[in-house]
Short mmCIF file of C-alpha atoms and ligand atoms in Angstrom, two decimals:
data_model
loop_
_atom_site.label_atom_id
_atom_site.label_comp_id
_atom_site.label_asym_id
_atom_site.label_seq_id
_atom_site.Cartn_x
_atom_site.Cartn_y
_atom_site.Cartn_z
CA UNK H 1040 -36.58 22.54 -10.51
CA UNK H 1041 -33.07 23.94 -10.06
CA UNK H 1042 -30.89 24.01 -13.15
CA UNK H 1043 -27.99 21.57 -13.17
CA UNK H 1044 -24.72 23.47 -13.64
CA UNK H 1045 -22.99 22.52 -16.88
CA UNK H 1046 -19.84 20.45 -16.31
CA UNK H 1047 -16.79 19.93 -18.48
CA UNK H 1048 -13.94 17.40 -18.63
CA UNK H 1049 -10.26 17.96 -17.88
CA UNK H 1050 -7.94 18.45 -20.85
CA UNK H 1051 -4.34 19.66 -21.24
CA UNK H 1052 -5.66 22.41 -23.52
CA UNK H 1053 -7.49 23.99 -20.57
CA UNK H 1054 -5.97 22.55 -17.39
CA UNK H 1055 -2.69 21.71 -15.80
CA UNK H 1056 0.43 21.88 -17.89
CA UNK H 1057 2.00 20.24 -20.96
CA UNK H 1058 2.83 16.55 -20.49
CA UNK H 1059 6.49 16.06 -19.52
CA UNK H 1060 8.67 13.50 -21.38
CA UNK H 1061 8.30 9.99 -19.97
CA UNK H 1062 11.22 9.18 -17.65
CA UNK H 1063 9.44 7.25 -14.90
CA UNK H 1064 7.48 4.02 -15.35
CA UNK H 1065 4.91 3.19 -12.69
CA UNK H 1066 3.17 -0.14 -12.17
CA UNK H 1067 -0.18 0.02 -10.33
CA UNK H 1068 -2.20 3.16 -11.06
CA UNK H 1069 -4.36 2.96 -7.97
CA UNK H 1070 -5.64 5.86 -5.92
CA UNK H 1071 -2.64 5.72 -3.61
CA UNK H 1072 -0.10 6.27 -6.41
CA UNK H 1073 -2.14 9.22 -7.66
CA UNK H 1074 -2.28 10.81 -4.18
CA UNK H 1075 1.35 10.09 -3.36
CA UNK H 1076 4.16 9.50 -5.89
CA UNK H 1077 2.36 11.35 -8.68
CA UNK H 1078 1.74 14.25 -6.25
CA UNK H 1079 5.45 14.39 -5.26
CA UNK H 1080 6.45 14.37 -8.92
CA UNK H 1081 3.92 17.13 -9.67
CA UNK H 1082 5.38 19.26 -6.87
CA UNK H 1083 9.06 18.68 -7.68
CA UNK H 1084 11.01 21.66 -9.01
CA UNK H 1085 11.85 19.73 -12.17
CA UNK H 1086 8.36 18.34 -12.81
CA UNK H 1087 8.52 19.47 -16.44
CA UNK H 1088 11.42 17.01 -16.99
CA UNK H 1089 9.87 13.91 -15.45
CA UNK H 1090 6.66 12.51 -16.92
CA UNK H 1091 5.26 9.20 -15.70
CA UNK H 1092 4.06 6.34 -17.92
CA UNK H 1093 1.58 4.63 -15.62
CA UNK H 1094 0.32 1.06 -16.01
CA UNK H 1095 -2.80 -0.28 -14.31
CA UNK H 1096 -2.83 -3.74 -12.71
CA UNK H 1097 -5.60 -5.28 -14.79
CA UNK H 1098 -8.14 -2.49 -15.08
CA UNK H 1099 -8.97 -1.19 -18.53
CA UNK H 1100 -11.48 1.21 -17.01
CA UNK H 1101 -8.92 3.26 -15.05
CA UNK H 1102 -6.71 3.49 -18.12
CA UNK H 1103 -9.62 4.58 -20.33
CA UNK H 1104 -10.88 7.11 -17.79
CA UNK H 1105 -7.48 8.73 -17.40
CA UNK H 1106 -6.73 8.61 -21.13
CA UNK H 1107 -10.05 10.35 -21.90
CA UNK H 1108 -8.90 13.36 -19.83
CA UNK H 1109 -5.31 13.59 -21.13
CA UNK H 1110 -4.02 11.66 -18.03
CA UNK H 1111 -5.06 14.56 -15.80
CA UNK H 1112 -7.10 14.05 -12.66
CA UNK H 1113 -8.36 16.01 -9.68
CA UNK H 1114 -6.87 15.35 -6.26
CA UNK H 1115 -9.35 16.46 -3.61
CA UNK H 1116 -7.47 17.11 -0.37
CA UNK H 1117 -9.90 16.76 2.54
CA UNK H 1118 -8.91 18.92 5.50
CA UNK H 1119 -11.08 18.78 8.62
CA UNK H 1120 -12.98 21.91 7.69
CA UNK H 1121 -12.47 22.35 3.96
CA UNK H 1122 -11.67 20.41 0.80
CA UNK H 1123 -9.14 21.72 -1.70
CA UNK H 1124 -9.09 20.41 -5.27
CA UNK H 1125 -5.92 20.34 -7.37
CA UNK H 1126 -5.28 19.13 -10.93
CA UNK H 1127 -2.31 16.73 -11.14
CA UNK H 1128 -0.49 16.58 -14.47
CA UNK H 1129 2.56 14.39 -13.79
CA UNK H 1130 1.17 11.33 -15.55
CA UNK H 1131 2.09 11.68 -19.21
CA UNK H 1132 0.88 8.33 -20.53
CA UNK H 1133 -1.40 5.60 -19.23
CA UNK H 1134 -1.59 1.96 -20.31
CA UNK H 1135 -3.48 -1.17 -19.33
CA UNK H 1136 -1.22 -3.44 -17.24
CA UNK H 1137 -1.42 -6.19 -19.86
CA UNK H 1138 0.10 -3.92 -22.55
CA UNK H 1139 3.52 -5.55 -22.61
CA UNK H 1140 4.56 -3.82 -25.81
CA UNK H 1141 4.21 -0.41 -24.18
CA UNK H 1142 5.94 -1.60 -21.00
CA UNK H 1143 8.90 -3.06 -22.83
CA UNK H 1144 9.21 0.04 -25.05
CA UNK H 1145 9.31 2.40 -22.08
CA UNK H 1146 11.66 0.27 -20.01
CA UNK H 1147 14.05 -0.20 -22.93
CA UNK H 1148 14.32 3.57 -23.40
CA UNK H 1149 17.45 5.34 -22.07
CA UNK H 1150 15.18 8.28 -21.17
CA UNK H 1151 13.55 6.19 -18.45
CA UNK H 1152 15.56 6.03 -15.24
CA UNK H 1153 13.08 5.05 -12.54
CA UNK H 1154 10.41 2.37 -12.12
CA UNK H 1155 8.05 2.83 -9.17
CA UNK H 1156 5.62 0.22 -7.87
CA UNK H 1157 2.36 0.25 -5.89
CA UNK H 1158 1.08 -3.23 -6.50
CA UNK H 1159 -0.17 -4.16 -2.97
CA UNK H 1160 1.41 -6.64 -0.60
CA UNK H 1161 -0.03 -9.55 -2.59
CA UNK H 1162 1.37 -8.29 -5.91
CA UNK H 1163 4.91 -9.47 -5.17
CA UNK H 1164 3.91 -13.18 -5.19
CA UNK H 1165 5.93 -13.99 -2.07
CA UNK H 1166 5.97 -17.36 -0.36
CA UNK H 1167 6.05 -17.82 3.42
CA UNK H 1168 9.82 -17.39 3.51
CA UNK H 1169 9.61 -14.10 1.64
CA UNK H 1170 10.99 -15.51 -1.63
CA UNK H 1171 9.19 -15.84 -4.96
CA UNK H 1172 6.26 -18.25 -4.75
CA UNK H 1173 7.36 -20.67 -7.45
CA UNK H 1174 4.48 -22.96 -6.51
CA UNK H 1175 1.86 -20.46 -7.67
CA UNK H 1176 0.22 -21.24 -11.01
CA UNK H 1177 0.46 -17.59 -12.12
CA UNK H 1178 4.20 -17.47 -11.43
CA UNK H 1179 4.74 -20.80 -13.19
CA UNK H 1180 2.83 -19.55 -16.23
CA UNK H 1181 5.00 -16.41 -16.35
CA UNK H 1182 8.22 -18.42 -15.98
CA UNK H 1183 7.24 -20.57 -18.98
CA UNK H 1184 6.16 -17.57 -21.05
CA UNK H 1185 9.39 -15.68 -20.29
CA UNK H 1186 11.55 -18.72 -21.04
CA UNK H 1187 9.87 -19.08 -24.41
CA UNK H 1188 10.83 -15.45 -25.19
CA UNK H 1189 8.72 -12.51 -26.43
CA UNK H 1190 5.64 -13.29 -24.30
CA UNK H 1191 2.25 -11.87 -25.39
CA UNK H 1192 0.87 -11.85 -21.91
CA UNK H 1193 2.22 -11.94 -18.37
CA UNK H 1194 -0.05 -11.83 -15.36
CA UNK H 1195 2.25 -11.20 -12.42
CA UNK H 1196 4.12 -8.06 -11.41
CA UNK H 1197 7.47 -9.89 -11.09
CA UNK H 1198 6.87 -11.35 -14.57
CA UNK H 1199 6.18 -7.94 -16.10
CA UNK H 1200 9.17 -6.36 -14.37
CA UNK H 1201 11.51 -9.09 -15.55
CA UNK H 1202 10.22 -8.72 -19.13
CA UNK H 1203 10.93 -4.98 -18.94
CA UNK H 1204 14.39 -5.45 -17.45
CA UNK H 1205 15.29 -8.07 -20.03
CA UNK H 1206 14.30 -5.64 -22.83
CA UNK H 1207 16.38 -2.92 -21.18
CA UNK H 1208 19.44 -5.13 -21.03
CA UNK H 1209 18.98 -6.16 -24.69
CA UNK H 1210 18.64 -2.50 -25.71
CA UNK H 1211 21.79 -1.52 -23.77
CA UNK H 1212 19.75 1.24 -22.10
CA UNK H 1213 21.84 1.12 -18.92
CA UNK H 1214 21.14 1.02 -15.20
CA UNK H 1215 17.99 2.19 -13.46
CA UNK H 1216 16.26 2.32 -10.08
CA UNK H 1217 13.28 0.18 -9.04
CA UNK H 1218 11.36 1.77 -6.17
CA UNK H 1219 8.80 -0.28 -4.26
CA UNK H 1220 6.16 1.90 -2.59
CA UNK H 1221 4.20 -0.84 -0.84
CA UNK H 1222 3.81 -1.35 2.92
CA UNK H 1223 6.16 -4.31 3.21
CA UNK H 1224 9.25 -4.32 5.46
CA UNK H 1225 12.55 -3.84 3.58
CA UNK H 1226 10.57 -3.38 0.39
CA UNK H 1227 13.74 -2.69 -1.65
CA UNK H 1228 15.51 -5.91 -0.65
CA UNK H 1229 12.23 -7.82 -0.90
CA UNK H 1230 11.66 -6.64 -4.49
CA UNK H 1231 15.28 -7.38 -5.37
CA UNK H 1232 14.89 -10.93 -4.10
CA UNK H 1233 11.66 -11.57 -6.01
CA UNK H 1234 12.99 -10.12 -9.27
CA UNK H 1235 16.34 -11.89 -9.00
CA UNK H 1236 14.74 -15.24 -8.20
CA UNK H 1237 12.47 -14.94 -11.22
CA UNK H 1238 15.33 -13.79 -13.48
CA UNK H 1239 17.35 -16.83 -12.29
CA UNK H 1240 14.53 -19.12 -13.41
CA UNK H 1241 14.31 -17.49 -16.81
CA UNK H 1242 17.88 -16.58 -17.69
CA UNK H 1243 20.77 -16.63 -15.17
CA UNK H 1244 22.67 -14.02 -17.24
CA UNK H 1245 19.76 -11.65 -16.76
CA UNK H 1246 19.99 -12.19 -12.99
CA UNK H 1247 23.65 -11.13 -13.22
CA UNK H 1248 22.72 -8.05 -15.26
CA UNK H 1249 20.06 -7.11 -12.71
CA UNK H 1250 22.60 -7.47 -9.93
CA UNK H 1251 25.05 -5.15 -11.68
CA UNK H 1252 22.59 -2.59 -13.07
CA UNK H 1253 19.43 -2.30 -11.02
CA UNK H 1254 19.28 -0.35 -7.78
CA UNK H 1255 16.42 -1.45 -5.53
CA UNK H 1256 15.42 1.54 -3.44
CA UNK H 1257 13.70 1.11 -0.06
CA UNK H 1258 10.88 3.47 0.86
CA UNK H 1259 8.32 4.28 3.51
CA UNK H 1260 5.19 5.79 2.00
CA UNK H 1261 2.27 7.34 3.82
CA UNK H 1262 -0.94 9.08 2.82
CA UNK H 1263 -4.42 7.88 3.73
CA UNK H 1264 -6.35 7.54 0.50
CA UNK H 1265 -9.85 6.08 0.71
CA UNK H 1266 -11.76 5.03 -2.39
CA UNK H 1267 -13.77 7.98 -3.76
CA UNK H 1268 -17.52 7.72 -3.14
CA UNK H 1269 -20.43 9.13 -5.18
CA UNK H 1270 -20.67 11.91 -2.58
CA UNK H 1271 -16.97 12.75 -3.20
CA UNK H 1272 -17.63 12.90 -6.96
CA UNK H 1273 -20.58 15.23 -6.38
CA UNK H 1274 -18.56 17.47 -4.01
CA UNK H 1275 -15.68 17.72 -6.46
CA UNK H 1276 -18.06 18.52 -9.30
CA UNK H 1277 -19.64 21.29 -7.23
CA UNK H 1278 -16.24 22.74 -6.30
CA UNK H 1279 -14.59 22.60 -9.73
CA UNK H 1280 -17.35 22.41 -12.33
CA UNK H 1281 -15.45 19.44 -13.75
CA UNK H 1282 -16.83 15.93 -14.27
CA UNK H 1283 -13.83 13.83 -13.26
CA UNK H 1284 -14.23 10.07 -13.48
CA UNK H 1285 -10.68 9.62 -12.16
CA UNK H 1286 -11.11 11.74 -9.00
CA UNK H 1287 -8.85 10.83 -6.05
CA UNK H 1288 -9.62 11.85 -2.46
CA UNK H 1289 -6.90 12.11 0.16
CA UNK H 1290 -5.87 13.65 3.49
CA UNK H 1291 -3.55 16.69 3.89
CA UNK H 1292 -0.77 14.66 5.57
CA UNK H 1293 1.83 13.01 3.36
CA UNK H 1294 5.23 11.44 3.97
CA UNK H 1295 7.86 9.72 1.81
CA UNK H 1296 11.21 8.49 3.11
CA UNK H 1297 13.64 6.81 0.69
CA UNK H 1298 17.05 5.12 0.84
CA UNK H 1299 19.06 3.95 -2.14
CA UNK H 1300 20.76 5.00 -5.37
CA UNK H 1301 19.24 6.36 -8.54
CA UNK H 1302 21.89 5.55 -11.16
CA UNK H 1303 19.91 7.18 -13.98
CA UNK H 1304 18.65 10.23 -12.05
CA UNK H 1305 15.28 10.96 -10.49
CA UNK H 1306 12.82 13.81 -10.03
CA UNK H 1307 13.88 16.28 -7.32
CA UNK H 1308 11.29 14.75 -4.97
CA UNK H 1309 13.06 16.34 -1.98
CA UNK H 1310 11.85 19.73 -3.26
CA UNK H 1311 8.32 18.44 -2.68
CA UNK H 1312 9.12 17.22 0.84
CA UNK H 1313 10.44 13.67 0.34
CA UNK H 1314 13.31 12.72 2.66
CA UNK H 1315 16.40 10.80 1.54
CA UNK H 1316 18.03 8.90 4.39
CA UNK H 1317 20.58 6.12 4.81
CA UNK H 1318 18.19 3.79 6.68
CA UNK H 1319 14.43 3.69 6.26
CA UNK H 1320 13.86 1.03 8.92
CA UNK H 1321 12.96 3.23 11.92
CA UNK H 1322 10.39 5.14 9.80
CA UNK H 1323 9.07 1.97 8.21
CA UNK H 1324 8.58 0.17 11.53
CA UNK H 1325 6.98 3.21 13.16
CA UNK H 1326 4.47 3.51 10.35
CA UNK H 1327 3.77 -0.18 9.81
CA UNK H 1328 3.19 -0.90 13.49
CA UNK H 1329 1.52 2.30 14.67
CA UNK H 1330 -0.48 3.41 11.63
CA UNK H 1331 -1.08 0.23 9.66
CA UNK H 1332 -1.33 -1.91 12.78
CA UNK H 1333 -3.98 0.38 14.29
CA UNK H 1334 -5.78 0.37 10.94
CA UNK H 1335 -5.96 -3.42 10.92
CA UNK H 1336 -7.21 -3.59 14.51
CA UNK H 1337 -9.97 -1.12 13.67
CA UNK H 1338 -10.74 -2.95 10.41
CA UNK H 1339 -11.35 -6.23 12.25
CA UNK H 1340 -12.34 -5.41 15.84
CA UNK H 1341 -14.00 -2.09 14.93
CA UNK H 1342 -16.15 -3.63 12.20
CA UNK H 1343 -17.07 -6.52 14.51
CA UNK H 1344 -18.60 -4.06 17.00
CA UNK H 1345 -20.53 -2.39 14.19
CA UNK H 1346 -18.43 0.47 12.79
CA UNK H 1347 -18.08 1.20 9.11
CA UNK H 1348 -15.29 3.79 8.90
CA UNK H 1349 -11.98 4.59 10.62
CA UNK H 1350 -13.32 7.95 11.87
CA UNK H 1351 -16.28 6.21 13.54
CA UNK H 1352 -14.15 3.46 15.04
CA UNK H 1353 -11.47 5.71 16.55
CA UNK H 1354 -14.13 7.88 18.23
CA UNK H 1355 -15.49 4.79 20.04
CA UNK H 1356 -13.68 4.78 23.41
CA UNK H 1357 -13.61 1.00 23.52
CA UNK H 1358 -12.02 0.64 20.08
CA UNK H 1359 -9.62 3.50 20.84
CA UNK H 1360 -8.69 1.61 24.03
CA UNK H 1361 -7.80 -1.47 21.94
CA UNK H 1362 -5.72 0.72 19.62
CA UNK H 1363 -3.93 2.28 22.61
CA UNK H 1364 -3.29 -1.12 24.13
CA UNK H 1365 -1.62 -2.11 20.84
CA UNK H 1366 0.31 1.16 20.61
CA UNK H 1367 1.60 0.81 24.21
CA UNK H 1368 2.89 -2.62 23.39
CA UNK H 1369 4.40 -1.76 19.97
CA UNK H 1370 5.99 1.46 21.24
CA UNK H 1371 8.26 -0.51 23.58
CA UNK H 1372 9.99 -2.08 20.60
CA UNK H 1373 10.44 1.02 18.45
CA UNK H 1374 13.92 2.50 18.39
CA UNK H 1375 12.70 6.10 18.48
CA UNK H 1376 12.69 8.70 21.24
CA UNK H 1377 9.62 8.48 23.47
CA UNK H 1378 8.46 12.05 22.72
CA UNK H 1379 8.60 11.36 19.00
CA UNK H 1380 6.41 8.28 19.40
CA UNK H 1381 3.95 10.20 21.59
CA UNK H 1382 3.69 13.00 19.03
CA UNK H 1383 3.24 10.47 16.22
CA UNK H 1384 0.43 8.75 18.15
CA UNK H 1385 -1.35 12.05 18.71
CA UNK H 1386 -0.99 12.96 15.04
CA UNK H 1387 -2.36 9.56 14.05
CA UNK H 1388 -5.37 10.00 16.26
CA UNK H 1389 -6.10 13.34 14.55
CA UNK H 1390 -5.64 11.83 11.09
CA UNK H 1391 -7.91 8.87 11.88
CA UNK H 1392 -10.56 11.17 13.37
CA UNK H 1393 -10.73 13.48 10.31
CA UNK H 1394 -14.51 13.56 9.81
CA UNK H 1395 -14.08 14.58 6.18
CA UNK H 1396 -12.34 11.31 5.25
CA UNK H 1397 -14.63 8.32 4.79
CA UNK H 1398 -12.12 5.46 4.95
CA UNK H 1399 -14.02 2.18 4.93
CA UNK H 1400 -12.88 -0.47 7.39
CA UNK H 1401 -13.81 -3.10 4.78
CA UNK H 1402 -11.20 -1.62 2.40
CA UNK H 1403 -8.46 -1.97 5.03
CA UNK H 1404 -9.64 -5.45 6.11
CA UNK H 1405 -8.79 -6.86 2.66
CA UNK H 1406 -5.82 -9.23 2.28
CA UNK H 1407 -5.20 -9.74 6.00
CA UNK H 1408 -3.10 -12.80 5.13
CA UNK H 1409 -0.56 -10.40 3.63
CA UNK H 1410 -0.85 -7.71 6.29
CA UNK H 1411 -1.39 -9.30 9.73
CA UNK H 1412 1.88 -11.30 9.78
CA UNK H 1413 4.03 -8.21 9.04
CA UNK H 1414 2.02 -5.77 11.15
CA UNK H 1415 1.31 -7.83 14.31
CA UNK H 1416 3.80 -10.68 14.61
CA UNK H 1417 7.10 -8.80 15.05
CA UNK H 1418 5.64 -7.02 18.09
CA UNK H 1419 4.06 -10.17 19.50
CA UNK H 1420 7.35 -12.04 19.13
CA UNK H 1421 9.43 -9.24 20.64
CA UNK H 1422 7.10 -9.03 23.62
CA UNK H 1423 7.15 -12.80 24.18
CA UNK H 1424 10.94 -12.84 23.99
CA UNK H 1425 10.81 -10.17 26.68
CA UNK H 1426 8.62 -12.36 28.91
CA UNK H 1427 5.40 -10.38 28.34
CA UNK H 1428 1.93 -11.57 27.36
CA UNK H 1429 0.86 -8.50 25.34
CA UNK H 1430 -2.94 -8.27 25.25
CA UNK H 1431 -2.83 -5.47 22.65
CA UNK H 1432 -0.95 -7.71 20.19
CA UNK H 1433 -2.94 -10.88 20.91
CA UNK H 1434 -6.20 -8.94 20.45
CA UNK H 1435 -4.93 -7.86 17.02
CA UNK H 1436 -4.56 -11.51 16.01
CA UNK H 1437 -7.80 -12.48 17.77
CA UNK H 1438 -9.76 -9.80 15.88
CA UNK H 1439 -8.42 -11.10 12.57
CA UNK H 1440 -9.36 -14.67 13.48
CA UNK H 1441 -12.86 -13.56 14.55
CA UNK H 1442 -13.14 -11.77 11.18
CA UNK H 1443 -12.09 -14.96 9.34
CA UNK H 1444 -14.83 -16.73 11.30
CA UNK H 1445 -17.45 -14.50 9.69
CA UNK H 1446 -17.65 -11.48 12.00
CA UNK H 1447 -17.37 -7.84 10.96
CA UNK H 1448 -16.17 -6.79 7.51
CA UNK H 1449 -16.51 -9.45 4.79
CA UNK H 1450 -13.43 -11.57 4.06
CA UNK H 1451 -11.76 -10.45 0.84
CA UNK H 1452 -8.34 -12.07 0.75
CA UNK H 1453 -6.03 -13.72 -1.80
CA UNK H 1454 -5.84 -16.65 0.63
CA UNK H 1455 -9.43 -16.25 1.82
CA UNK H 1456 -10.78 -19.71 1.00
CA UNK H 1457 -8.01 -21.56 2.82
CA UNK H 1458 -7.98 -19.23 5.82
CA UNK H 1459 -11.72 -19.12 6.42
CA UNK H 1460 -11.73 -22.94 6.29
CA UNK H 1461 -8.93 -23.07 8.88
CA UNK H 1462 -10.68 -20.60 11.20
CA UNK H 1463 -14.05 -22.41 11.31
CA UNK H 1464 -15.41 -24.74 14.01
CA UNK H 1465 -15.13 -24.42 17.79
CA UNK H 1466 -13.10 -21.36 18.85
CA UNK H 1467 -10.28 -23.50 20.23
CA UNK H 1468 -9.78 -25.39 16.98
CA UNK H 1469 -10.14 -22.32 14.76
CA UNK H 1470 -7.60 -20.38 16.81
CA UNK H 1471 -5.15 -23.31 16.87
CA UNK H 1472 -5.30 -23.75 13.09
CA UNK H 1473 -4.79 -20.05 12.27
CA UNK H 1474 -2.01 -19.65 14.86
CA UNK H 1475 -0.27 -22.65 13.32
CA UNK H 1476 -0.61 -20.99 9.88
CA UNK H 1477 0.99 -17.87 11.39
CA UNK H 1478 3.80 -19.97 12.86
CA UNK H 1479 2.85 -19.08 16.45
CA UNK H 1480 3.33 -22.07 18.75
CA UNK H 1481 2.76 -20.74 22.26
CA UNK H 1482 0.21 -22.08 24.76
CA UNK H 1483 -0.19 -18.87 26.75
CA UNK H 1484 -0.74 -16.85 23.57
CA UNK H 1485 -3.27 -19.42 22.31
CA UNK H 1486 -5.26 -19.27 25.54
CA UNK H 1487 -5.43 -15.48 25.51
CA UNK H 1488 -6.31 -15.34 21.82
CA UNK H 1489 -9.12 -17.87 22.39
CA UNK H 1490 -10.52 -15.75 25.19
CA UNK H 1491 -10.33 -12.57 23.10
CA UNK H 1492 -11.95 -14.24 20.05
CA UNK H 1493 -14.81 -15.39 22.29
CA UNK H 1494 -15.17 -11.87 23.76
CA UNK H 1495 -15.25 -10.28 20.31
CA UNK H 1496 -17.71 -12.85 18.99
CA UNK H 1497 -20.02 -12.14 21.90
CA UNK H 1498 -19.99 -8.49 20.80
CA UNK H 1499 -20.35 -9.18 17.09
CA UNK H 1500 -23.15 -7.35 15.31
CA UNK H 1501 -23.25 -10.05 12.62
CA UNK H 1502 -22.49 -13.35 14.38
C1 LIG F 510 -4.12 0.66 5.10
C2 LIG F 510 -3.13 1.44 4.24
O1 LIG F 510 -5.45 -0.58 3.59
C3 LIG F 510 -4.55 -0.63 4.44
O2 LIG F 510 -4.03 -1.69 4.78
O3 LIG F 510 -3.57 0.42 6.35
O4 LIG F 510 -3.53 1.49 2.91
C4 LIG F 510 -2.92 2.88 4.77
O5 LIG F 510 -4.08 3.65 4.60
C5 LIG F 510 -1.76 3.56 4.10
O6 LIG F 510 -0.61 2.78 4.27
C6 LIG F 510 -1.57 4.96 4.66
O7 LIG F 510 -0.35 5.47 4.23
#
């Protein structure tokens, strides 16, 4: 029997660096935040000045795991031929998302100047028009709790943000920047709208204070970060000799483009490679359509024909053909030079094909109700307005509908019950009901989507 090498746990006494003073608050300590914003902060020239107080969504486990290793964690960067571990020390404090006392204390501190968010598309509680979903029970509960003052518990992200901003105003702690890092178009303006609409419901004066004091920064974020597997944990342990329950696995590529003001300062993220621009839109659209759009097509169509990961799906010539069909269509409506789009497509292919990254299609398939409308519909609409019937865009929608009808990756969606009910029955009826939900009223599109759903269902490995 071979001896098992002794392992140890990360601690500031032995690893990384001293914790920096808390000046950034982050909501949503998922893997993505730890591979992206926390990495940029770690690599900024002034990292010793900018510690992050990170809040989970609901998970106590993530908070406990990170707290037990002094908020340090290993980031395992998976290149095609090697994997490089790095200890990240930019998180200085970690709290469970429900810990409102800690949130309010940090946000009311003049030391804190930035709040970043990775709370997923669904976390913003948007309605179909993009405003705050005042009809949702969770939002209503938070409105009542905030109106009553000093709430003990708030469940929604907008609710928690408004509680923090209200405390900041009361403390006279001054202006700050709120930075959404989720894959939603115009994420700065979108967050501003949600927060302002909630503040209006609770206290119109607070809405005025937010307007005068809070800068909502728009960003495009990119780094493929699959959930770590047991094999990843074992690899990291073998490479580092450390038992890290909070391990994060990611790819070498990373990109962050931001636009907006930081009235209370910010880490020198540009020294770590972040780009500050006046308009994020061209970058945002390029990434949302080409990267995220291709991801969704693979997640639905690729899983329907039997693939489990992105790397497997993109190496299947048929699935790659569907992705290219989509890219050809989307590329016509991007306002970027052709060569730049071609280079980006090639780079995406290489990133998707990285055999060392096991990115599950089922992970990407989640919450299609929040993703498909913003990834597929702008291209479909632009093409229709241009007199085209774009098979690459209709197949995107068709693959999602086939998925909602029980094919491929399991449905795991905030609106899953309603959508799977709509999609059931004969193909024609299922397609009509989901297209109506998407606001697509177009006979030619319906006919092509029906045909493509039928084709995909005929190929389904789990009909
Ligand atoms: C993916 C994204 O799960 C998904 O919807 O498309 O998380 C994607 O991996 C990231 O945006 C990459 O930056």
